[in-house]
Amino acid sequence: MMREDEFGILQYVTQSPGVGGTFNTFFSDFIVEERDYYGQTSITPTLANKISDALFFLKKPKKYVHATLVKQDYTTLKAVSRVEKEMRARVGYAGLKDKRAITAQRISIPTQNFHPFKEADIRLNAYAYSNYPLTIGALWGNRFKVILRDTILPVDSFVAELSEKNFCMPNFYGKQRFGNGTTHRVGKFLVKGDFEHAAKMLLTNGTNEPDAWRGARKELFDAWPDIGTVELPQSMWSERQFLARFEGSFKTAFLRLRRELLSLYVHAYQSYLFNRCLSKKIREHKQPVTVDVPGYRSGEDDPDMRELLEKEDVSFEDFQTLKKQVSSAGEKRKAFVRVRDFRVLKTKPVTIRFTLKKGSYATILLNELIKP
């Protein structure tokens, strides 16, 4: 089990004792439904959706079809890649959703390539025509429904304290941002321009993985750097994406990756630095409105961030290493975020529902509640 402190999350803001328990026993324990500026997606199509989908091809077409993608045990990138392979077209989406969950989100597909699609863990429904594709960030937020199992304390004290804090929590990046625990380390090597060590971190390191994955990583380690012929399990999707582009040059293989995948590594490292910096400010009882996500244009005016990058042996200029491939200028990010529409639906097992604006992570709230 990966710990939050591995990703720079070093402080709680609530004093109430942790209720314990887990929230990932079953995929159905963690439900995420994307909310755009017009409404809410749903993992279960309504009767109106079903009727509309049945009559969809009688409607006057537009350039794109928007559909709700419902998935479980898939990252968004892997699910989108599967749909792209089926449709033979580029798929647009607004944001990334959790892997160990049942999630619903809107995607866009060129109308000329679209057809109904359903597999065991991926399905499309709620079709609608549009003249525009979906792009990253084109959503309002997400609604979550979470079941906590094997709790040892009631949630009353936590809910009361959260209410006193006006339902605000630290806006840390959650563990989903960090993949199998090495994503941000890969990102650091990329920022430093050390492509071979980035590849070695990606391909030969992992945490709590199946035997087949560990065996494949050992084979890669033993064969290094002659790794081009090593066969990987189908489920090692990110690693397979890299090897498919590797022809002897580690740098070239990285630069040939889909931009969204390459950016995950760099952004994960920026997220780790943000978490570390925010943790320090909370520990020192500071209440910043924003904290820098560091980049070549962001963070130099913050003494805490400058000190952190010095310890990391990274400069702000290093974030220009992949400037043409990945936007890493940095930005200001809210230090705290409000939890909206928080409800305790059941006490046995504890079932809660709440909504967060885009870019904020449910696991941060759950971390405060459980205090693992």
CSV table of N, CA and C in Angstrom, one decimal, residues 153-290:
chain,number,residue,atom,x,y,z
A,153,LEU,N,-14.5,3.9,14.3
A,153,LEU,CA,-15.1,5.0,15.0
A,153,LEU,C,-16.2,5.6,14.1
A,154,PRO,N,-17.2,6.2,14.8
A,154,PRO,CA,-18.2,6.9,14.0
A,154,PRO,C,-17.7,8.2,13.3
A,155,VAL,N,-18.3,8.7,12.3
A,155,VAL,CA,-17.8,9.9,11.6
A,155,VAL,C,-18.3,11.2,12.2
A,156,ASP,N,-19.1,11.2,13.2
A,156,ASP,CA,-19.7,12.4,13.7
A,156,ASP,C,-18.7,13.5,14.1
A,157,SER,N,-17.6,13.1,14.8
A,157,SER,CA,-16.6,14.2,15.2
A,157,SER,C,-15.9,14.8,13.9
A,158,PHE,N,-15.6,14.0,12.9
A,158,PHE,CA,-15.0,14.5,11.7
A,158,PHE,C,-15.9,15.5,11.0
A,159,VAL,N,-17.2,15.1,10.9
A,159,VAL,CA,-18.2,15.9,10.2
A,159,VAL,C,-18.4,17.2,10.9
A,160,ALA,N,-18.4,17.2,12.2
A,160,ALA,CA,-18.6,18.4,13.0
A,160,ALA,C,-17.4,19.3,12.8
A,161,GLU,N,-16.2,18.8,12.8
A,161,GLU,CA,-15.0,19.6,12.6
A,161,GLU,C,-14.9,20.1,11.2
A,162,LEU,N,-15.3,19.3,10.2
A,162,LEU,CA,-15.3,19.8,8.8
A,162,LEU,C,-16.3,20.9,8.7
A,163,SER,N,-17.4,20.8,9.3
A,163,SER,CA,-18.4,21.9,9.3
A,163,SER,C,-17.9,23.2,9.9
A,164,GLU,N,-17.1,23.1,11.0
A,164,GLU,CA,-16.5,24.2,11.6
A,164,GLU,C,-15.5,24.9,10.7
A,165,LYS,N,-14.9,24.1,9.9
A,165,LYS,CA,-13.9,24.7,8.9
A,165,LYS,C,-14.5,25.1,7.6
A,166,ASN,N,-15.9,25.2,7.6
A,166,ASN,CA,-16.6,25.6,6.4
A,166,ASN,C,-16.4,24.6,5.3
A,167,PHE,N,-16.2,23.4,5.7
A,167,PHE,CA,-16.1,22.3,4.7
A,167,PHE,C,-14.9,22.5,3.7
A,168,CYS,N,-13.8,23.1,4.3
A,168,CYS,CA,-12.6,23.3,3.5
A,168,CYS,C,-11.5,22.3,3.8
A,169,MET,N,-10.8,21.9,2.9
A,169,MET,CA,-9.7,20.9,3.1
A,169,MET,C,-8.5,21.3,2.2
A,170,PRO,N,-7.3,20.8,2.5
A,170,PRO,CA,-6.1,21.2,1.7
A,170,PRO,C,-6.3,20.7,0.3
A,171,ASN,N,-5.8,21.4,-0.6
A,171,ASN,CA,-6.0,21.1,-2.0
A,171,ASN,C,-4.8,20.3,-2.6
A,172,PHE,N,-4.3,19.3,-1.7
A,172,PHE,CA,-3.3,18.4,-2.2
A,172,PHE,C,-3.6,17.7,-3.5
A,173,TYR,N,-2.6,17.3,-4.2
A,173,TYR,CA,-2.8,16.4,-5.3
A,173,TYR,C,-2.9,15.0,-4.7
A,174,GLY,N,-3.9,14.2,-5.1
A,174,GLY,CA,-4.1,12.8,-4.5
A,174,GLY,C,-3.2,11.8,-5.1
A,175,LYS,N,-3.2,10.6,-4.5
A,175,LYS,CA,-2.3,9.6,-4.9
A,175,LYS,C,-2.5,9.1,-6.3
A,176,GLN,N,-3.7,9.3,-6.9
A,176,GLN,CA,-4.0,8.9,-8.3
A,176,GLN,C,-3.1,9.6,-9.2
A,177,ARG,N,-2.7,10.8,-8.8
A,177,ARG,CA,-1.8,11.6,-9.7
A,177,ARG,C,-0.4,11.0,-9.9
A,178,PHE,N,-0.1,10.0,-9.0
A,178,PHE,CA,1.2,9.4,-9.0
A,178,PHE,C,1.3,8.0,-9.4
A,179,GLY,N,0.3,7.5,-10.0
A,179,GLY,CA,0.3,6.2,-10.6
A,179,GLY,C,0.8,5.1,-9.7
A,180,ASN,N,1.8,4.3,-10.1
A,180,ASN,CA,2.2,3.2,-9.2
A,180,ASN,C,3.2,3.6,-8.2
A,181,GLY,N,3.4,4.9,-8.0
A,181,GLY,CA,4.4,5.4,-7.0
A,181,GLY,C,5.7,5.9,-7.6
A,182,THR,N,5.9,5.6,-8.9
A,182,THR,CA,7.2,6.1,-9.5
A,182,THR,C,7.0,7.2,-10.5
A,183,THR,N,5.7,7.5,-10.8
A,183,THR,CA,5.5,8.5,-11.9
A,183,THR,C,6.2,9.8,-11.6
A,184,HIS,N,6.1,10.3,-10.4
A,184,HIS,CA,6.8,11.6,-10.1
A,184,HIS,C,8.3,11.5,-10.2
A,185,ARG,N,8.8,10.3,-9.9
A,185,ARG,CA,10.3,10.1,-10.0
A,185,ARG,C,10.8,10.1,-11.4
A,186,VAL,N,9.9,9.4,-12.3
A,186,VAL,CA,10.2,9.5,-13.7
A,186,VAL,C,10.2,11.0,-14.2
A,187,GLY,N,9.2,11.7,-13.7
A,187,GLY,CA,9.1,13.1,-14.0
A,187,GLY,C,10.3,13.9,-13.6
A,188,LYS,N,10.9,13.7,-12.5
A,188,LYS,CA,12.1,14.4,-12.0
A,188,LYS,C,13.2,14.2,-13.0
A,189,PHE,N,13.5,12.9,-13.4
A,189,PHE,CA,14.5,12.6,-14.3
A,189,PHE,C,14.3,13.3,-15.7
A,190,LEU,N,13.1,13.3,-16.1
A,190,LEU,CA,12.8,14.0,-17.4
A,190,LEU,C,13.1,15.5,-17.3
A,191,VAL,N,12.7,16.1,-16.2
A,191,VAL,CA,12.9,17.5,-16.0
A,191,VAL,C,14.4,17.8,-16.0
A,192,LYS,N,15.2,16.9,-15.5
A,192,LYS,CA,16.7,17.0,-15.4
A,192,LYS,C,17.3,16.6,-16.8
A,193,GLY,N,16.5,16.1,-17.7
A,193,GLY,CA,17.1,15.7,-19.0
A,193,GLY,C,17.8,14.4,-19.0
A,194,ASP,N,17.6,13.6,-17.9
A,194,ASP,CA,18.3,12.3,-17.8
A,194,ASP,C,17.3,11.2,-18.2
A,195,PHE,N,17.3,11.0,-19.5
A,195,PHE,CA,16.2,10.2,-20.1
A,195,PHE,C,16.5,8.7,-19.8
A,196,GLU,N,17.7,8.2,-19.8
A,196,GLU,CA,18.0,6.8,-19.5
A,196,GLU,C,17.5,6.5,-18.0
A,197,HIS,N,17.8,7.3,-17.1
A,197,HIS,CA,17.4,7.0,-15.7
A,197,HIS,C,15.8,7.2,-15.6
A,198,ALA,N,15.2,8.1,-16.4
A,198,ALA,CA,13.8,8.1,-16.4
A,198,ALA,C,13.2,6.8,-16.9
A,199,ALA,N,13.8,6.3,-18.0
A,199,ALA,CA,13.3,5.0,-18.5
A,199,ALA,C,13.5,3.9,-17.5
A,200,LYS,N,14.6,3.9,-16.9
A,200,LYS,CA,14.9,2.8,-15.9
A,200,LYS,C,14.0,2.9,-14.7
A,201,MET,N,13.6,4.1,-14.3
A,201,MET,CA,12.6,4.2,-13.2
A,201,MET,C,11.3,3.7,-13.7
A,202,LEU,N,10.9,4.1,-14.9
A,202,LEU,CA,9.6,3.7,-15.4
A,202,LEU,C,9.5,2.2,-15.6
A,203,LEU,N,10.5,1.5,-16.1
A,203,LEU,CA,10.5,0.1,-16.5
A,203,LEU,C,10.9,-0.9,-15.5
A,204,THR,N,11.7,-0.5,-14.5
A,204,THR,CA,12.2,-1.5,-13.6
A,204,THR,C,11.8,-1.3,-12.1
A,205,ASN,N,11.0,-0.3,-11.9
A,205,ASN,CA,10.5,0.0,-10.5
A,205,ASN,C,9.0,-0.1,-10.4
A,206,GLY,N,8.5,-0.6,-9.3
A,206,GLY,CA,7.1,-0.7,-9.0
A,206,GLY,C,6.8,-1.0,-7.6
A,207,THR,N,5.6,-0.9,-7.2
A,207,THR,CA,5.2,-1.1,-5.8
A,207,THR,C,4.0,-2.0,-5.7
A,208,ASN,N,4.1,-3.1,-4.9
A,208,ASN,CA,2.9,-4.0,-4.7
A,208,ASN,C,2.3,-4.4,-6.0
A,209,GLU,N,3.1,-5.0,-6.8
A,209,GLU,CA,2.6,-5.4,-8.2
A,209,GLU,C,2.5,-6.9,-8.3
A,210,PRO,N,1.7,-7.4,-9.3
A,210,PRO,CA,1.5,-8.8,-9.5
A,210,PRO,C,2.9,-9.5,-9.8
A,211,ASP,N,2.9,-10.8,-9.6
A,211,ASP,CA,4.2,-11.5,-9.9
A,211,ASP,C,4.6,-11.4,-11.3
A,212,ALA,N,3.7,-11.3,-12.3
A,212,ALA,CA,4.0,-11.2,-13.7
A,212,ALA,C,4.7,-9.9,-14.0
A,213,TRP,N,4.3,-8.8,-13.3
A,213,TRP,CA,4.9,-7.5,-13.5
A,213,TRP,C,6.3,-7.5,-12.9
A,214,ARG,N,6.4,-8.1,-11.7
A,214,ARG,CA,7.7,-8.1,-11.0
A,214,ARG,C,8.7,-8.9,-11.9
A,215,GLY,N,8.3,-10.0,-12.4
A,215,GLY,CA,9.1,-10.8,-13.3
A,215,GLY,C,9.6,-10.0,-14.5
A,216,ALA,N,8.6,-9.3,-15.1
A,216,ALA,CA,9.0,-8.5,-16.3
A,216,ALA,C,10.0,-7.4,-16.0
A,217,ARG,N,9.8,-6.8,-14.8
A,217,ARG,CA,10.7,-5.7,-14.5
A,217,ARG,C,12.1,-6.3,-14.2
A,218,LYS,N,12.2,-7.4,-13.6
A,218,LYS,CA,13.5,-8.1,-13.4
A,218,LYS,C,14.2,-8.4,-14.7
A,219,GLU,N,13.4,-8.9,-15.7
A,219,GLU,CA,13.9,-9.2,-17.0
A,219,GLU,C,14.5,-7.9,-17.7
A,220,LEU,N,13.7,-6.8,-17.5
A,220,LEU,CA,14.2,-5.6,-18.1
A,220,LEU,C,15.5,-5.1,-17.4
A,221,PHE,N,15.5,-5.2,-16.1
A,221,PHE,CA,16.7,-4.8,-15.4
A,221,PHE,C,17.9,-5.6,-15.8
A,222,ASP,N,17.7,-6.9,-15.9
A,222,ASP,CA,18.9,-7.8,-16.3
A,222,ASP,C,19.3,-7.6,-17.7
A,223,ALA,N,18.4,-7.2,-18.6
A,223,ALA,CA,18.7,-7.0,-20.0
A,223,ALA,C,19.3,-5.6,-20.3
A,224,TRP,N,19.2,-4.7,-19.4
A,224,TRP,CA,19.5,-3.3,-19.6
A,224,TRP,C,20.9,-3.1,-20.2
A,225,PRO,N,21.1,-2.2,-21.2
A,225,PRO,CA,20.1,-1.4,-21.9
A,225,PRO,C,19.4,-2.0,-23.1
A,226,ASP,N,19.7,-3.3,-23.4
A,226,ASP,CA,19.2,-4.0,-24.6
A,226,ASP,C,17.8,-4.5,-24.3
A,227,ILE,N,16.8,-3.6,-24.2
A,227,ILE,CA,15.5,-4.0,-23.7
A,227,ILE,C,14.4,-4.1,-24.8
A,228,GLY,N,14.8,-3.9,-26.0
A,228,GLY,CA,13.8,-3.8,-27.1
A,228,GLY,C,13.0,-5.1,-27.3
A,229,THR,N,13.6,-6.2,-27.0
A,229,THR,CA,12.9,-7.5,-27.3
A,229,THR,C,12.2,-8.1,-26.1
A,230,VAL,N,12.2,-7.4,-24.9
A,230,VAL,CA,11.6,-8.0,-23.7
A,230,VAL,C,10.1,-7.9,-23.9
A,231,GLU,N,9.4,-9.0,-23.7
A,231,GLU,CA,7.9,-9.1,-23.8
A,231,GLU,C,7.3,-8.7,-22.4
A,232,LEU,N,6.3,-7.8,-22.4
A,232,LEU,CA,5.7,-7.4,-21.2
A,232,LEU,C,4.2,-7.8,-21.2
A,233,PRO,N,3.6,-8.1,-20.0
A,233,PRO,CA,2.2,-8.4,-19.9
A,233,PRO,C,1.4,-7.3,-20.5
A,234,GLN,N,0.2,-7.7,-21.1
A,234,GLN,CA,-0.6,-6.7,-21.8
A,234,GLN,C,-1.1,-5.6,-20.8
A,235,SER,N,-1.2,-5.9,-19.5
A,235,SER,CA,-1.7,-5.0,-18.5
A,235,SER,C,-0.7,-3.9,-18.2
A,236,MET,N,0.6,-4.1,-18.5
A,236,MET,CA,1.6,-3.0,-18.3
A,236,MET,C,1.5,-2.0,-19.4
A,237,TRP,N,0.5,-1.2,-19.4
A,237,TRP,CA,0.1,-0.4,-20.6
A,237,TRP,C,1.1,0.7,-20.8
A,238,SER,N,1.5,1.5,-19.8
A,238,SER,CA,2.4,2.6,-19.9
A,238,SER,C,3.8,2.1,-20.4
A,239,GLU,N,4.2,1.0,-19.8
A,239,GLU,CA,5.5,0.5,-20.1
A,239,GLU,C,5.6,0.0,-21.6
A,240,ARG,N,4.5,-0.6,-22.0
A,240,ARG,CA,4.4,-1.1,-23.4
A,240,ARG,C,4.4,0.0,-24.4
A,241,GLN,N,3.7,1.1,-24.0
A,241,GLN,CA,3.7,2.3,-24.8
A,241,GLN,C,5.1,2.8,-25.1
A,242,PHE,N,6.0,2.8,-24.0
A,242,PHE,CA,7.3,3.2,-24.2
A,242,PHE,C,8.1,2.3,-25.0
A,243,LEU,N,8.1,1.0,-24.7
A,243,LEU,CA,8.9,0.0,-25.5
A,243,LEU,C,8.5,0.0,-26.9
A,244,ALA,N,7.2,0.2,-27.2
A,244,ALA,CA,6.8,0.2,-28.6
A,244,ALA,C,7.5,1.3,-29.4
A,245,ARG,N,8.0,2.3,-28.8
A,245,ARG,CA,8.6,3.5,-29.4
A,245,ARG,C,10.1,3.5,-29.2
A,246,PHE,N,10.7,2.4,-28.5
A,246,PHE,CA,12.1,2.4,-28.2
A,246,PHE,C,12.9,1.7,-29.4
A,247,GLU,N,13.8,2.5,-29.9
A,247,GLU,CA,14.6,1.9,-31.0
A,247,GLU,C,16.1,2.2,-30.7
A,248,GLY,N,16.4,2.2,-29.4
A,248,GLY,CA,17.8,2.5,-29.0
A,248,GLY,C,18.1,3.8,-28.3
A,249,SER,N,17.2,4.8,-28.5
A,249,SER,CA,17.3,6.1,-27.9
A,249,SER,C,16.2,6.3,-26.9
A,250,PHE,N,16.6,6.4,-25.6
A,250,PHE,CA,15.7,6.7,-24.5
A,250,PHE,C,14.9,8.0,-24.7
A,251,LYS,N,15.7,9.0,-25.1
A,251,LYS,CA,15.1,10.3,-25.3
A,251,LYS,C,14.0,10.3,-26.4
A,252,THR,N,14.4,9.7,-27.5
A,252,THR,CA,13.5,9.6,-28.7
A,252,THR,C,12.2,8.9,-28.3
A,253,ALA,N,12.3,7.8,-27.6
A,253,ALA,CA,11.2,7.0,-27.2
A,253,ALA,C,10.2,7.8,-26.3
A,254,PHE,N,10.8,8.6,-25.4
A,254,PHE,CA,9.9,9.5,-24.5
A,254,PHE,C,9.2,10.5,-25.4
A,255,LEU,N,10.0,11.1,-26.3
A,255,LEU,CA,9.4,12.2,-27.1
A,255,LEU,C,8.4,11.7,-28.1
A,256,ARG,N,8.3,10.4,-28.4
A,256,ARG,CA,7.4,9.9,-29.3
A,256,ARG,C,6.1,9.4,-28.6
A,257,LEU,N,6.1,9.5,-27.2
A,257,LEU,CA,4.9,9.1,-26.5
A,257,LEU,C,3.8,10.1,-26.8
A,258,ARG,N,2.5,9.7,-26.6
A,258,ARG,CA,1.4,10.6,-26.7
A,258,ARG,C,1.6,11.7,-25.7
A,259,ARG,N,1.3,12.9,-26.1
A,259,ARG,CA,1.7,14.1,-25.3
A,259,ARG,C,1.0,14.0,-23.9
A,260,GLU,N,-0.2,13.5,-23.8
A,260,GLU,CA,-0.9,13.4,-22.5
A,260,GLU,C,-0.2,12.5,-21.6
A,261,LEU,N,0.4,11.4,-22.1
A,261,LEU,CA,1.1,10.5,-21.3
A,261,LEU,C,2.4,11.0,-20.8
A,262,LEU,N,3.2,11.7,-21.7
A,262,LEU,CA,4.4,12.3,-21.4
A,262,LEU,C,4.2,13.4,-20.3
A,263,SER,N,3.1,14.1,-20.4
A,263,SER,CA,2.9,15.2,-19.5
A,263,SER,C,2.6,14.7,-18.1
A,264,LEU,N,2.0,13.5,-18.0
A,264,LEU,CA,1.7,12.9,-16.7
A,264,LEU,C,2.9,12.8,-15.8
A,265,TYR,N,4.0,12.4,-16.4
A,265,TYR,CA,5.2,12.3,-15.6
A,265,TYR,C,5.7,13.6,-15.1
A,266,VAL,N,5.8,14.6,-15.9
A,266,VAL,CA,6.3,15.9,-15.5
A,266,VAL,C,5.3,16.5,-14.5
A,267,HIS,N,4.0,16.5,-14.8
A,267,HIS,CA,3.0,17.1,-13.9
A,267,HIS,C,3.0,16.4,-12.6
A,268,ALA,N,3.3,15.1,-12.6
A,268,ALA,CA,3.3,14.3,-11.3
A,268,ALA,C,4.4,14.9,-10.4
A,269,TYR,N,5.6,15.2,-11.0
A,269,TYR,CA,6.7,15.7,-10.2
A,269,TYR,C,6.3,17.1,-9.7
A,270,GLN,N,5.7,17.9,-10.6
A,270,GLN,CA,5.3,19.3,-10.1
A,270,GLN,C,4.3,19.2,-9.0
A,271,SER,N,3.4,18.2,-9.1
A,271,SER,CA,2.4,17.9,-8.0
A,271,SER,C,3.0,17.5,-6.7
A,272,TYR,N,4.1,16.7,-6.8
A,272,TYR,CA,4.8,16.3,-5.6
A,272,TYR,C,5.4,17.5,-4.9
A,273,LEU,N,6.0,18.4,-5.7
A,273,LEU,CA,6.6,19.6,-5.1
A,273,LEU,C,5.6,20.5,-4.5
A,274,PHE,N,4.4,20.6,-5.2
A,274,PHE,CA,3.3,21.4,-4.6
A,274,PHE,C,2.9,20.9,-3.2
A,275,ASN,N,2.7,19.5,-3.2
A,275,ASN,CA,2.3,18.9,-1.9
A,275,ASN,C,3.3,19.1,-0.8
A,276,ARG,N,4.6,19.0,-1.1
A,276,ARG,CA,5.6,19.2,-0.1
A,276,ARG,C,5.6,20.6,0.4
A,277,CYS,N,5.4,21.6,-0.5
A,277,CYS,CA,5.4,23.0,-0.1
A,277,CYS,C,4.2,23.3,0.7
A,278,LEU,N,3.0,22.9,0.3
A,278,LEU,CA,1.8,23.1,1.1
A,278,LEU,C,1.9,22.5,2.4
A,279,SER,N,2.4,21.3,2.5
A,279,SER,CA,2.6,20.6,3.8
A,279,SER,C,3.4,21.5,4.8
A,280,LYS,N,4.5,22.0,4.3
A,280,LYS,CA,5.4,22.9,5.1
A,280,LYS,C,4.6,24.1,5.6
A,281,LYS,N,3.8,24.7,4.7
A,281,LYS,CA,3.1,25.9,5.1
A,281,LYS,C,2.0,25.6,6.2
A,282,ILE,N,1.4,24.4,6.0
A,282,ILE,CA,0.4,24.0,7.0
A,282,ILE,C,1.0,23.7,8.4
A,283,ARG,N,2.2,23.0,8.3
A,283,ARG,CA,2.9,22.7,9.5
A,283,ARG,C,3.3,24.0,10.3
A,284,GLU,N,3.6,25.1,9.5
A,284,GLU,CA,4.1,26.3,10.1
A,284,GLU,C,2.9,27.3,10.4
A,285,HIS,N,1.6,26.7,10.3
A,285,HIS,CA,0.4,27.4,10.6
A,285,HIS,C,0.2,28.7,9.6
A,286,LYS,N,0.7,28.5,8.4
A,286,LYS,CA,0.4,29.6,7.4
A,286,LYS,C,-0.9,29.3,6.7
A,287,GLN,N,-1.6,30.3,6.2
A,287,GLN,CA,-2.8,30.1,5.6
A,287,GLN,C,-2.8,30.8,4.2
A,288,PRO,N,-2.0,30.3,3.3
A,288,PRO,CA,-1.9,30.9,1.9
A,288,PRO,C,-3.2,30.7,1.1
A,289,VAL,N,-3.5,31.6,0.3
A,289,VAL,CA,-4.6,31.5,-0.6
A,289,VAL,C,-4.2,30.6,-1.7
A,290,THR,N,-3.0,30.7,-2.3
A,290,THR,CA,-2.5,29.9,-3.3
A,290,THR,C,-1.1,29.4,-3.0
